[in-house]
GROMACS .gro file of C-alpha atoms in nm:
model
  482
    1MET     CA    1   2.880  17.858   6.765
    2LYS     CA    2   2.582  17.772   6.984
    3LYS     CA    3   2.460  18.041   7.219
    4GLY     CA    4   2.546  17.823   7.517
    5ASP     CA    5   2.906  17.809   7.405
    6ALA     CA    6   2.957  18.183   7.449
    7ASN     CA    7   3.190  18.132   7.743
    8GLU     CA    8   3.559  18.070   7.800
    9ASN     CA    9   3.544  17.737   7.619
   10GLY     CA   10   3.365  17.903   7.330
   11LEU     CA   11   3.634  18.167   7.307
   12GLU     CA   12   3.898  17.895   7.290
   13LYS     CA   13   3.729  17.754   6.980
   14LEU     CA   14   3.771  18.089   6.807
   15THR     CA   15   4.137  18.137   6.894
   16SER     CA   16   4.463  17.957   6.823
   17PRO     CA   17   4.824  17.981   6.945
   18THR     CA   18   4.954  18.153   6.628
   19PHE     CA   19   4.840  18.436   6.402
   20TYR     CA   20   5.001  18.578   6.087
   21ALA     CA   21   4.914  18.904   5.912
   22SER     CA   22   5.134  18.915   5.603
   23ASN     CA   23   4.987  19.249   5.492
   24VAL     CA   24   5.157  19.422   5.787
   25SER     CA   25   5.438  19.168   5.839
   26MET     CA   26   5.332  19.052   6.187
   27PHE     CA   27   5.342  18.707   6.345
   28ASN     CA   28   5.201  18.642   6.693
   29GLN     CA   29   5.248  18.335   6.911
   30ARG     CA   30   5.110  18.271   7.257
   31LEU     CA   31   5.120  18.000   7.520
   32GLY     CA   32   4.953  17.946   7.856
   33LYS     CA   33   4.650  18.101   8.021
   34GLY     CA   34   4.567  18.365   8.279
   35ASP     CA   35   4.859  18.467   8.499
   36ASP     CA   36   5.082  18.214   8.320
   37ALA     CA   37   5.013  18.348   7.970
   38MET     CA   38   5.306  18.448   7.748
   39MET     CA   39   5.305  18.604   7.403
   40ILE     CA   40   5.552  18.731   7.144
   41SER     CA   41   5.456  18.960   6.859
   42THR     CA   42   5.716  18.975   6.580
   43ALA     CA   43   5.696  19.262   6.331
   44GLY     CA   44   5.878  19.367   6.015
   45SER     CA   45   5.890  19.712   5.856
   46PHE     CA   46   5.599  19.694   5.615
   47GLY     CA   47   5.277  19.881   5.549
   48ASN     CA   48   5.120  20.212   5.646
   49HIS     CA   49   5.238  20.378   5.970
   50SER     CA   50   5.528  20.131   5.992
   51HIS     CA   51   5.851  20.212   6.173
   52VAL     CA   52   6.215  20.151   6.085
   53ASN     CA   53   6.260  19.850   6.311
   54GLY     CA   54   6.403  19.556   6.116
   55ILE     CA   55   6.272  19.245   6.296
   56SER     CA   56   6.131  19.370   6.626
   57ILE     CA   57   5.941  19.193   6.902
   58GLU     CA   58   5.703  19.279   7.182
   59LEU     CA   59   5.699  19.035   7.473
   60PHE     CA   60   5.406  18.971   7.710
   61ALA     CA   61   5.451  18.788   8.041
   62ASN     CA   62   5.360  18.831   8.408
   63LYS     CA   63   5.035  19.013   8.315
   64TYR     CA   64   5.202  19.293   8.116
   65ALA     CA   65   5.374  19.365   7.786
   66LEU     CA   66   5.707  19.373   7.969
   67GLY     CA   67   5.915  19.389   7.651
   68LEU     CA   68   5.720  19.685   7.525
   69ASP     CA   69   5.691  19.903   7.217
   70MET     CA   70   5.754  20.277   7.246
   71GLY     CA   71   5.466  20.384   7.021
   72LYS     CA   72   5.480  20.705   6.822
   73GLY     CA   73   5.638  21.031   6.931
   74SER     CA   74   5.460  21.342   7.054
   75SER     CA   75   5.306  21.348   6.706
   76TYR     CA   76   5.400  21.218   6.362
   77TRP     CA   77   5.534  21.566   6.281
   78HIS     CA   78   5.739  21.608   6.598
   79THR     CA   79   6.117  21.581   6.598
   80ASP     CA   80   6.116  21.307   6.863
   81HIS     CA   81   5.908  21.083   6.636
   82ARG     CA   82   6.129  21.136   6.332
   83GLU     CA   83   6.455  21.100   6.524
   84TYR     CA   84   6.373  20.839   6.788
   85TYR     CA   85   6.032  20.675   6.819
   86SER     CA   86   6.012  20.558   6.457
   87ARG     CA   87   6.375  20.440   6.449
   88PHE     CA   88   6.564  20.118   6.528
   89PRO     CA   89   6.685  20.197   6.884
   90ALA     CA   90   6.326  20.252   7.004
   91HIS     CA   91   6.246  19.886   6.929
   92ASN     CA   92   6.346  19.541   7.051
   93THR     CA   93   6.563  19.460   6.753
   94VAL     CA   94   6.920  19.449   6.622
   95VAL     CA   95   7.076  19.762   6.470
   96VAL     CA   96   7.353  19.726   6.211
   97ASP     CA   97   7.646  19.969   6.216
   98GLY     CA   98   7.483  20.220   6.449
   99GLY     CA   99   7.177  20.275   6.237
  100VAL     CA  100   7.335  20.378   5.909
  101SER     CA  101   7.079  20.121   5.799
  102ASP     CA  102   6.809  20.384   5.862
  103TYR     CA  103   6.539  20.422   5.596
  104ASN     CA  104   6.204  20.598   5.562
  105ALA     CA  105   5.926  20.530   5.810
  106MET     CA  106   5.544  20.564   5.771
  107ARG     CA  107   5.519  20.360   5.448
  108GLY     CA  108   5.750  20.064   5.479
  109TYR     CA  109   5.843  19.817   5.209
  110HIS     CA  110   6.055  19.577   5.410
  111PRO     CA  111   5.857  19.276   5.539
  112PHE     CA  112   6.016  18.971   5.695
  113LYS     CA  113   5.979  18.627   5.538
  114LEU     CA  114   5.808  18.368   5.758
  115ASP     CA  115   6.032  18.063   5.715
  116ASN     CA  116   5.905  17.822   5.982
  117ASN     CA  117   5.650  17.820   6.259
  118TYR     CA  118   5.464  17.590   6.497
  119PRO     CA  119   5.181  17.537   6.521
  120GLU     CA  120   5.032  17.614   6.183
  121VAL     CA  121   4.824  17.932   6.185
  122SER     CA  122   4.461  17.883   6.296
  123THR     CA  123   4.524  17.535   6.435
  124THR     CA  124   4.536  17.417   6.796
  125PRO     CA  125   4.734  17.092   6.818
  126ALA     CA  126   4.723  16.845   7.104
  127PHE     CA  127   5.092  16.910   7.175
  128ASP     CA  128   5.089  17.236   7.368
  129LYS     CA  129   5.433  17.252   7.528
  130LEU     CA  130   5.578  17.513   7.290
  131THR     CA  131   5.535  17.750   6.998
  132PHE     CA  132   5.800  17.903   6.771
  133SER     CA  133   5.868  18.110   6.462
  134LYS     CA  134   6.171  18.173   6.243
  135VAL     CA  135   6.169  18.477   6.017
  136SER     CA  136   6.430  18.624   5.783
  137PHE     CA  137   6.489  18.982   5.675
  138PHE     CA  138   6.714  19.169   5.432
  139GLU     CA  139   6.828  19.509   5.559
  140PRO     CA  140   6.862  19.719   5.243
  141LYS     CA  141   7.098  19.997   5.349
  142THR     CA  142   7.383  19.787   5.490
  143LYS     CA  143   7.300  19.483   5.276
  144ALA     CA  144   7.268  19.278   5.592
  145ASP     CA  145   7.100  18.940   5.632
  146GLN     CA  146   6.904  18.895   5.955
  147GLN     CA  147   6.717  18.600   6.100
  148ARG     CA  148   6.517  18.579   6.421
  149PHE     CA  149   6.404  18.261   6.595
  150THR     CA  150   6.170  18.300   6.893
  151ALA     CA  151   6.001  18.028   7.098
  152LEU     CA  152   5.770  18.004   7.397
  153ILE     CA  153   5.835  17.690   7.601
  154LYS     CA  154   5.627  17.568   7.894
  155SER     CA  155   5.796  17.404   8.193
  156ASN     CA  156   5.649  17.099   8.369
  157SER     CA  157   5.443  17.346   8.569
  158LYS     CA  158   5.226  17.607   8.399
  159LYS     CA  159   5.508  17.862   8.393
  160GLY     CA  160   5.736  17.907   8.094
  161TYR     CA  161   6.034  18.079   7.937
  162ILE     CA  162   6.115  18.246   7.605
  163LEU     CA  163   6.405  18.175   7.370
  164ASP     CA  164   6.535  18.443   7.131
  165VAL     CA  165   6.813  18.372   6.879
  166PHE     CA  166   6.896  18.665   6.650
  167ARG     CA  167   7.144  18.621   6.362
  168SER     CA  168   7.278  18.928   6.181
  169LYS     CA  169   7.560  18.976   5.929
  170LYS     CA  170   7.660  19.206   5.645
  171GLN     CA  171   7.676  19.029   5.312
  172GLU     CA  172   7.995  19.209   5.216
  173GLY     CA  173   8.167  19.135   5.547
  174GLY     CA  174   8.447  19.368   5.654
  175THR     CA  175   8.415  19.582   5.965
  176GLU     CA  176   8.070  19.545   6.116
  177ARG     CA  177   7.884  19.615   6.438
  178HIS     CA  178   7.553  19.476   6.562
  179ASP     CA  179   7.360  19.619   6.860
  180TYR     CA  180   7.091  19.403   7.026
  181PHE     CA  181   6.829  19.630   7.191
  182TYR     CA  182   6.573  19.520   7.450
  183HIS     CA  183   6.344  19.751   7.653
  184ASN     CA  184   6.153  19.629   7.960
  185LEU     CA  185   5.911  19.778   8.213
  186GLY     CA  186   6.066  19.844   8.552
  187GLN     CA  187   6.250  20.082   8.780
  188SER     CA  188   6.589  19.908   8.774
  189LEU     CA  189   6.819  19.693   8.561
  190GLN     CA  190   7.119  19.500   8.695
  191ILE     CA  191   7.382  19.295   8.514
  192LEU     CA  192   7.477  18.981   8.708
  193ASP     CA  193   7.756  18.725   8.672
  194ALA     CA  194   7.708  18.347   8.654
  195ASN     CA  195   7.670  18.336   9.034
  196SER     CA  196   7.399  18.605   9.027
  197LYS     CA  197   7.631  18.866   9.179
  198ALA     CA  198   7.596  19.221   9.049
  199LEU     CA  199   7.869  19.336   8.812
  200SER     CA  200   8.011  19.687   8.833
  201LEU     CA  201   7.936  19.892   8.521
  202LYS     CA  202   8.111  20.216   8.433
  203SER     CA  203   7.959  20.526   8.278
  204THR     CA  204   8.034  20.557   7.908
  205THR     CA  205   8.000  20.801   7.620
  206ASP     CA  206   7.965  20.517   7.369
  207PHE     CA  207   7.684  20.560   7.116
  208GLY     CA  208   7.554  20.883   6.968
  209SER     CA  209   7.560  21.100   6.658
  210LYS     CA  210   7.908  21.227   6.752
  211GLN     CA  211   8.031  20.869   6.712
  212GLY     CA  212   7.861  20.836   6.374
  213ASP     CA  213   7.539  20.671   6.494
  214ILE     CA  214   7.194  20.795   6.396
  215LYS     CA  215   7.038  21.061   6.620
  216ALA     CA  216   6.813  20.807   6.792
  217TYR     CA  217   7.116  20.702   6.999
  218ASP     CA  218   7.136  21.058   7.137
  219TYR     CA  219   6.808  20.997   7.321
  220LEU     CA  220   6.971  20.733   7.544
  221THR     CA  221   7.086  20.857   7.886
  222GLU     CA  222   7.271  20.718   8.191
  223LYS     CA  223   7.465  20.478   7.971
  224LYS     CA  224   7.682  20.225   8.155
  225LYS     CA  225   7.904  19.950   8.023
  226VAL     CA  226   8.090  19.630   8.105
  227GLU     CA  227   8.311  19.439   7.862
  228THR     CA  228   8.296  19.062   7.906
  229SER     CA  229   8.299  18.753   7.690
  230LYS     CA  230   8.131  18.543   7.960
  231ASP     CA  231   7.767  18.446   7.998
  232VAL     CA  232   7.583  18.702   8.212
  233GLN     CA  233   7.232  18.775   8.334
  234ALA     CA  234   7.024  19.090   8.307
  235LEU     CA  235   6.762  19.143   8.577
  236PHE     CA  236   6.478  19.393   8.529
  237ARG     CA  237   6.273  19.471   8.840
  238LEU     CA  238   5.922  19.620   8.832
  239LYS     CA  239   5.804  19.721   9.179
  240THR     CA  240   5.441  19.789   9.267
  241SER     CA  241   5.268  19.859   9.596
  242ASP     CA  242   5.015  19.577   9.572
  243ALA     CA  243   5.211  19.277   9.440
  244PRO     CA  244   5.549  19.100   9.462
  245ASP     CA  245   5.825  19.242   9.244
  246ASN     CA  246   5.769  19.155   8.878
  247LEU     CA  247   6.102  19.021   8.748
  248MET     CA  248   6.244  18.955   8.404
  249LYS     CA  249   6.575  18.771   8.408
  250ILE     CA  250   6.758  18.734   8.077
  251TRP     CA  251   7.027  18.467   8.044
  252ILE     CA  252   7.270  18.619   7.790
  253LYS     CA  253   7.513  18.405   7.592
  254GLY     CA  254   7.868  18.536   7.612
  255SER     CA  255   8.092  18.606   7.314
  256VAL     CA  256   8.423  18.759   7.220
  257ASP     CA  257   8.399  19.117   7.090
  258GLN     CA  258   8.089  19.170   7.306
  259SER     CA  259   7.999  19.447   7.552
  260ILE     CA  260   7.693  19.479   7.776
  261TYR     CA  261   7.523  19.816   7.834
  262THR     CA  262   7.241  19.951   8.045
  263ALA     CA  263   7.071  20.278   7.959
  264LEU     CA  264   6.754  20.479   8.002
  265ALA     CA  265   6.538  20.539   7.695
  266PRO     CA  266   6.255  20.793   7.655
  267LYS     CA  267   5.914  20.704   7.795
  268SER     CA  268   5.679  20.477   7.604
  269ASN     CA  269   5.380  20.664   7.465
  270VAL     CA  270   5.165  20.350   7.448
  271LEU     CA  271   5.135  20.342   7.828
  272LYS     CA  272   4.828  20.527   7.955
  273ARG     CA  273   4.723  20.579   8.315
  274GLY     CA  274   4.418  20.371   8.404
  275SER     CA  275   4.439  20.161   8.087
  276GLY     CA  276   4.594  19.853   8.246
  277THR     CA  277   4.889  19.868   8.005
  278ALA     CA  278   5.134  19.916   8.293
  279PRO     CA  279   5.130  19.977   8.669
  280ALA     CA  280   5.076  20.339   8.771
  281GLU     CA  281   5.422  20.340   8.931
  282VAL     CA  282   5.599  20.348   8.591
  283ILE     CA  283   5.360  20.550   8.372
  284GLY     CA  284   5.565  20.832   8.219
  285ASP     CA  285   5.898  20.693   8.339
  286SER     CA  286   6.208  20.644   8.128
  287ILE     CA  287   6.241  20.288   8.002
  288GLN     CA  288   6.510  20.052   8.129
  289THR     CA  289   6.711  19.938   7.827
  290LEU     CA  290   6.958  19.654   7.769
  291ILE     CA  291   7.205  19.680   7.479
  292VAL     CA  292   7.439  19.397   7.379
  293LYS     CA  293   7.700  19.522   7.131
  294ARG     CA  294   7.894  19.288   6.905
  295ASN     CA  295   8.191  19.425   6.709
  296ALA     CA  296   8.177  19.134   6.467
  297SER     CA  297   7.932  18.932   6.264
  298ALA     CA  298   7.652  18.782   6.473
  299TRP     CA  299   7.549  18.505   6.234
  300ALA     CA  300   7.744  18.187   6.309
  301ASN     CA  301   7.757  18.308   6.670
  302PRO     CA  302   7.420  18.483   6.709
  303PHE     CA  303   7.275  18.681   6.996
  304THR     CA  304   7.116  18.411   7.213
  305MET     CA  305   6.890  18.494   7.507
  306VAL     CA  306   6.659  18.302   7.739
  307PHE     CA  307   6.391  18.532   7.886
  308ASN     CA  308   6.284  18.410   8.230
  309PRO     CA  309   5.981  18.599   8.374
  310TYR     CA  310   5.869  18.532   8.732
  311PHE     CA  311   5.751  18.705   9.050
  312GLU     CA  312   5.986  18.742   9.346
  313GLY     CA  313   5.909  18.485   9.613
  314GLU     CA  314   5.693  18.279   9.378
  315GLU     CA  315   5.767  17.995   9.139
  316ASN     CA  316   6.055  18.054   8.899
  317PRO     CA  317   6.047  17.785   8.629
  318VAL     CA  318   6.419  17.811   8.544
  319ASN     CA  319   6.710  17.709   8.767
  320ALA     CA  320   6.998  17.753   8.522
  321VAL     CA  321   7.078  17.809   8.154
  322SER     CA  322   7.397  17.704   7.977
  323TYR     CA  323   7.515  17.756   7.621
  324SER     CA  324   7.759  17.549   7.419
  325THR     CA  325   7.876  17.486   7.066
  326ILE     CA  326   7.981  17.178   6.872
  327LYS     CA  327   8.323  17.178   6.709
  328ASP     CA  328   8.315  17.201   6.329
  329TYR     CA  329   7.950  17.319   6.336
  330PRO     CA  330   7.967  17.684   6.448
  331ASN     CA  331   7.619  17.772   6.316
  332THR     CA  332   7.455  17.528   6.557
  333GLN     CA  333   7.328  17.670   6.886
  334VAL     CA  334   7.303  17.435   7.186
  335ILE     CA  335   7.094  17.564   7.476
  336ASN     CA  336   7.035  17.369   7.799
  337VAL     CA  337   6.763  17.489   8.037
  338LEU     CA  338   6.743  17.321   8.378
  339MET     CA  339   6.400  17.345   8.539
  340ASN     CA  340   6.383  17.501   8.886
  341ASP     CA  341   6.275  17.178   9.056
  342LYS     CA  342   6.584  17.016   8.896
  343SER     CA  343   6.363  16.728   8.785
  344ALA     CA  344   6.395  16.792   8.413
  345GLU     CA  345   6.617  16.966   8.160
  346ASP     CA  346   6.549  17.091   7.808
  347HIS     CA  347   6.820  17.026   7.547
  348ILE     CA  348   6.765  17.258   7.250
  349ILE     CA  349   6.961  17.223   6.926
  350LEU     CA  350   6.896  17.499   6.674
  351ASN     CA  351   7.042  17.525   6.324
  352ALA     CA  352   7.018  17.819   6.087
  353SER     CA  353   6.811  17.626   5.830
  354GLU     CA  354   6.635  17.299   5.755
  355SER     CA  355   6.929  17.184   5.542
  356ASP     CA  356   7.198  17.238   5.808
  357ILE     CA  357   7.366  16.931   5.956
  358VAL     CA  358   7.528  16.881   6.296
  359LYS     CA  359   7.703  16.566   6.420
  360ASN     CA  360   7.854  16.490   6.760
  361ASN     CA  361   7.912  16.141   6.900
  362ALA     CA  362   7.570  15.970   6.888
  363LEU     CA  363   7.391  16.288   6.776
  364TYR     CA  364   7.299  16.352   6.414
  365GLN     CA  365   7.059  16.627   6.312
  366LYS     CA  366   6.976  16.741   5.963
  367GLY     CA  367   6.709  16.998   6.022
  368LEU     CA  368   6.616  17.318   6.200
  369LEU     CA  369   6.509  17.246   6.557
  370SER     CA  370   6.507  16.974   6.820
  371VAL     CA  371   6.385  17.013   7.178
  372THR     CA  372   6.439  16.716   7.408
  373ARG     CA  373   6.308  16.719   7.764
  374GLN     CA  374   6.461  16.453   7.984
  375SER     CA  375   6.425  16.360   8.349
  376GLU     CA  376   6.740  16.459   8.535
  377GLN     CA  377   6.718  16.158   8.768
  378SER     CA  378   6.671  15.882   8.510
  379ASP     CA  379   6.757  16.042   8.174
  380LYS     CA  380   6.417  15.918   8.057
  381LEU     CA  381   6.251  16.105   7.772
  382GLU     CA  382   5.958  16.325   7.872
  383PHE     CA  383   5.903  16.472   7.527
  384LEU     CA  384   6.080  16.518   7.195
  385PHE     CA  385   5.988  16.794   6.950
  386LEU     CA  386   6.138  16.816   6.601
  387SER     CA  387   6.057  17.069   6.330
  388GLY     CA  388   6.196  17.143   5.986
  389MET     CA  389   6.364  16.802   6.021
  390TYR     CA  390   6.498  16.553   5.767
  391LYS     CA  391   6.675  16.320   6.010
  392PHE     CA  392   6.729  16.314   6.384
  393GLU     CA  393   6.931  16.054   6.571
  394ASN     CA  394   7.007  16.065   6.945
  395ASN     CA  395   6.951  15.867   7.266
  396GLY     CA  396   6.852  15.554   7.075
  397TRP     CA  397   6.596  15.733   6.857
  398ASP     CA  398   6.639  15.759   6.479
  399ILE     CA  399   6.360  15.944   6.297
  400VAL     CA  400   6.377  16.000   5.922
  401ALA     CA  401   6.163  16.194   5.675
  402ALA     CA  402   6.008  16.006   5.383
  403GLY     CA  403   6.071  16.310   5.166
  404GLU     CA  404   5.983  16.659   5.291
  405PRO     CA  405   6.104  16.793   5.627
  406PHE     CA  406   5.859  16.711   5.906
  407THR     CA  407   5.732  16.839   6.239
  408LEU     CA  408   5.691  16.574   6.509
  409SER     CA  409   5.607  16.570   6.879
  410ILE     CA  410   5.648  16.262   7.099
  411GLU     CA  411   5.536  16.256   7.463
  412LYS     CA  412   5.583  15.986   7.727
  413THR     CA  413   5.266  15.828   7.867
  414ASP     CA  414   5.203  15.556   8.124
  415GLN     CA  415   5.155  15.300   7.846
  416GLY     CA  416   5.424  15.419   7.608
  417PHE     CA  417   5.422  15.729   7.387
  418LYS     CA  418   5.176  15.950   7.203
  419PHE     CA  419   5.281  16.147   6.898
  420GLN     CA  420   5.179  16.378   6.616
  421THR     CA  421   5.346  16.416   6.276
  422ASP     CA  422   5.257  16.634   5.980
  423LYS     CA  423   5.444  16.422   5.722
  424ALA     CA  424   5.529  16.061   5.639
  425ILE     CA  425   5.823  15.942   5.853
  426THR     CA  426   6.002  15.633   5.980
  427ILE     CA  427   6.047  15.605   6.357
  428ASN     CA  428   6.326  15.385   6.492
  429MET     CA  429   6.289  15.385   6.870
  430PRO     CA  430   6.478  15.231   7.165
  431PHE     CA  431   6.385  14.870   7.240
  432VAL     CA  432   6.505  14.615   7.493
  433LYS     CA  433   6.583  14.286   7.320
  434GLY     CA  434   6.354  14.012   7.443
  435ASP     CA  435   6.063  14.242   7.527
  436LYS     CA  436   5.734  14.212   7.343
  437PRO     CA  437   5.713  14.447   7.042
  438ALA     CA  438   5.507  14.760   7.095
  439GLU     CA  439   5.189  14.832   6.903
  440LEU     CA  440   5.129  15.136   6.683
  441ARG     CA  441   4.777  15.282   6.696
  442LEU     CA  442   4.661  15.546   6.448
  443TYR     CA  443   4.356  15.769   6.496
  444GLU     CA  444   4.153  16.000   6.272
  445ASN     CA  445   3.868  16.215   6.405
  446GLY     CA  446   3.899  16.038   6.738
  447LYS     CA  447   3.852  15.690   6.589
  448LEU     CA  448   4.107  15.410   6.565
  449VAL     CA  449   4.182  15.358   6.194
  450GLY     CA  450   4.481  15.128   6.209
  451SER     CA  451   4.714  14.931   6.433
  452ARG     CA  452   5.016  14.708   6.390
  453LYS     CA  453   5.312  14.570   6.580
  454GLY     CA  454   5.654  14.724   6.542
  455THR     CA  455   5.930  14.527   6.375
  456THR     CA  456   6.285  14.490   6.500
  457ASN     CA  457   6.539  14.694   6.306
  458ARG     CA  458   6.736  14.439   6.102
  459ASN     CA  459   7.052  14.647   6.147
  460ARG     CA  460   7.001  14.710   6.520
  461ASP     CA  461   6.817  14.466   6.745
  462ASP     CA  462   6.785  14.737   7.011
  463GLN     CA  463   6.543  14.939   6.796
  464LEU     CA  464   6.179  14.899   6.691
  465VAL     CA  465   6.072  15.033   6.351
  466PHE     CA  466   5.742  15.201   6.266
  467LYS     CA  467   5.673  15.340   5.919
  468ILE     CA  468   5.412  15.617   5.921
  469GLU     CA  469   5.274  15.664   5.571
  470LYS     CA  470   5.125  16.013   5.620
  471GLY     CA  471   5.063  16.282   5.878
  472TYR     CA  472   4.851  16.200   6.185
  473GLU     CA  473   4.721  16.437   6.452
  474ASN     CA  474   4.683  16.152   6.700
  475ALA     CA  475   4.886  15.832   6.726
  476GLU     CA  476   5.020  15.608   7.001
  477ILE     CA  477   5.292  15.352   7.057
  478ILE     CA  478   5.174  15.116   7.331
  479PHE     CA  479   5.397  14.868   7.516
  480ASP     CA  480   5.254  14.541   7.647
  481LYS     CA  481   5.356  14.527   8.013
  482ASN     CA  482   5.206  14.180   8.072
   0.00000   0.00000   0.00000
C-alpha cells in the first residue's frame, strides 16, 4: 500500500466483511460502518482456553458488543470459572437437556463445520446488502446435531437487523429439551406481546442442579417465566446519562412446547471501566438474560429470532416481523421483515441444506437461502439474493444452476438490473411480450468483455433467457426504453 493510502480508504483495502479462523473455530461477519456497524462472531469449542459453549455468538450493534461474552471467572482455578463462566449457560448458545452435554473446557476438541457463507473470506463484493454463515456442530455427550444460521441484513437506510436460526435435535430422539440462551447489556428486559404490550411473568424455580441441570444454572437469579406458543418480543434497554436509550428488540418465533424466561446472570468479566467495552452505568452489573425453552426437538421447527437494534427516538429499521411455514415442508423457515418506512419488505426463505426443496403455488426453491426485497407499493423487485441454490422460481423469475449450487445477487437499477454470480447459471426473467429484448453486458476487471440480446423463452413468451457460462463479479441486463 502506498504511504498516501494510509487512511480510512487504505484500511478498507486491508479488511473484508468475513473472517474465518479454523484453528480456533471462529467465523466473523460484519456489515455497515461507524454508528451503523453490526458484527457477529460465531465460535465453536475448539483449541486452547476454549469453553464448553457449543455454537455460541457475540453480537455487536449500536456501538457496543450488546450480545456479550462473559469471559473467564475470577481465575481459571476458581469455582465460578469451572461451574459457570466456562459452561454453556454463560454463552449465547443452545443447551441440550440442561447441560448434561457438559464436557471439559480449556482444551476443546469440538469445532463447528463451516457449511456456507457469504461473502467468501477475504473478498469484498459489490453486493453489500447482507452477509451470512451457516455452521453445523455435533454435541458429543447427548449425541445432538446442531446448526446455526446467522445473517446481517441492511435496510434501505444504513441501519440493519440480524437473523438467527438455531436448529438442535438429539439423534436418538425420545424426550429432549433445548434451551436458547441470549445475554445482552442493559438494566432491564421486558417480554412483549404482538402489540408491544408487556406480558406478566411469574417467578419460577425452574432450572438448577436440584432439577438435574448442571451447576451453571444455579448461578441464574430472579428467574421469571411465561408459557406461550405465540410470537413475542424481548426488549433489552441500556440507559446512559449522555445518550438515548440503547435498545435491542428481539422478534421471537412462537412454538408449541415453548416457554419464555428472563433472568439475571453473573457479571461479565470482559467489561472494564474506562475501556469503552460498555457504559460505566453497567460495569459490574448482573447481565440481563433471555432463555427460550423448548420441550421438544428444535430442528424442523428451530429457534428463530430477528435481532433489531436501535436507539429510542431515532430510526428503527424494522416495523414488523412475521413468521410462517409451508405445509408439507416443515424444515423451511419463512421470515418476513417489513421495513419501518413501510416502503419495502424482505421475504426470506431458509432451508436446512442446499439439497432441500420447498414448493408453494408459484414458488419453487431447491437450495439453502433466498432473500427477496420488494417494494410494498408496487411489488417491484429491489433485490434478489440466492445462495447454495440449484433452482429458484418465483415472481416470474426462474434461475437454474448449470451444475454446482450458486450464489447470485440481482439489484434493480434505472436501466434494468445488475448482478453477480459465482457459477454458471441460466436466468429466465420476467418480460412483457412485444417489448424490445434486453441486452446482457458482461464485465471483467472493469472492462466490457461481452454483450448479447436475450432470447424469448420458447416455453413461456413472458420470459427472457440469458445463459451465463461462468461466474462474473459484474454484469448487467439493460432494457432499451426507446
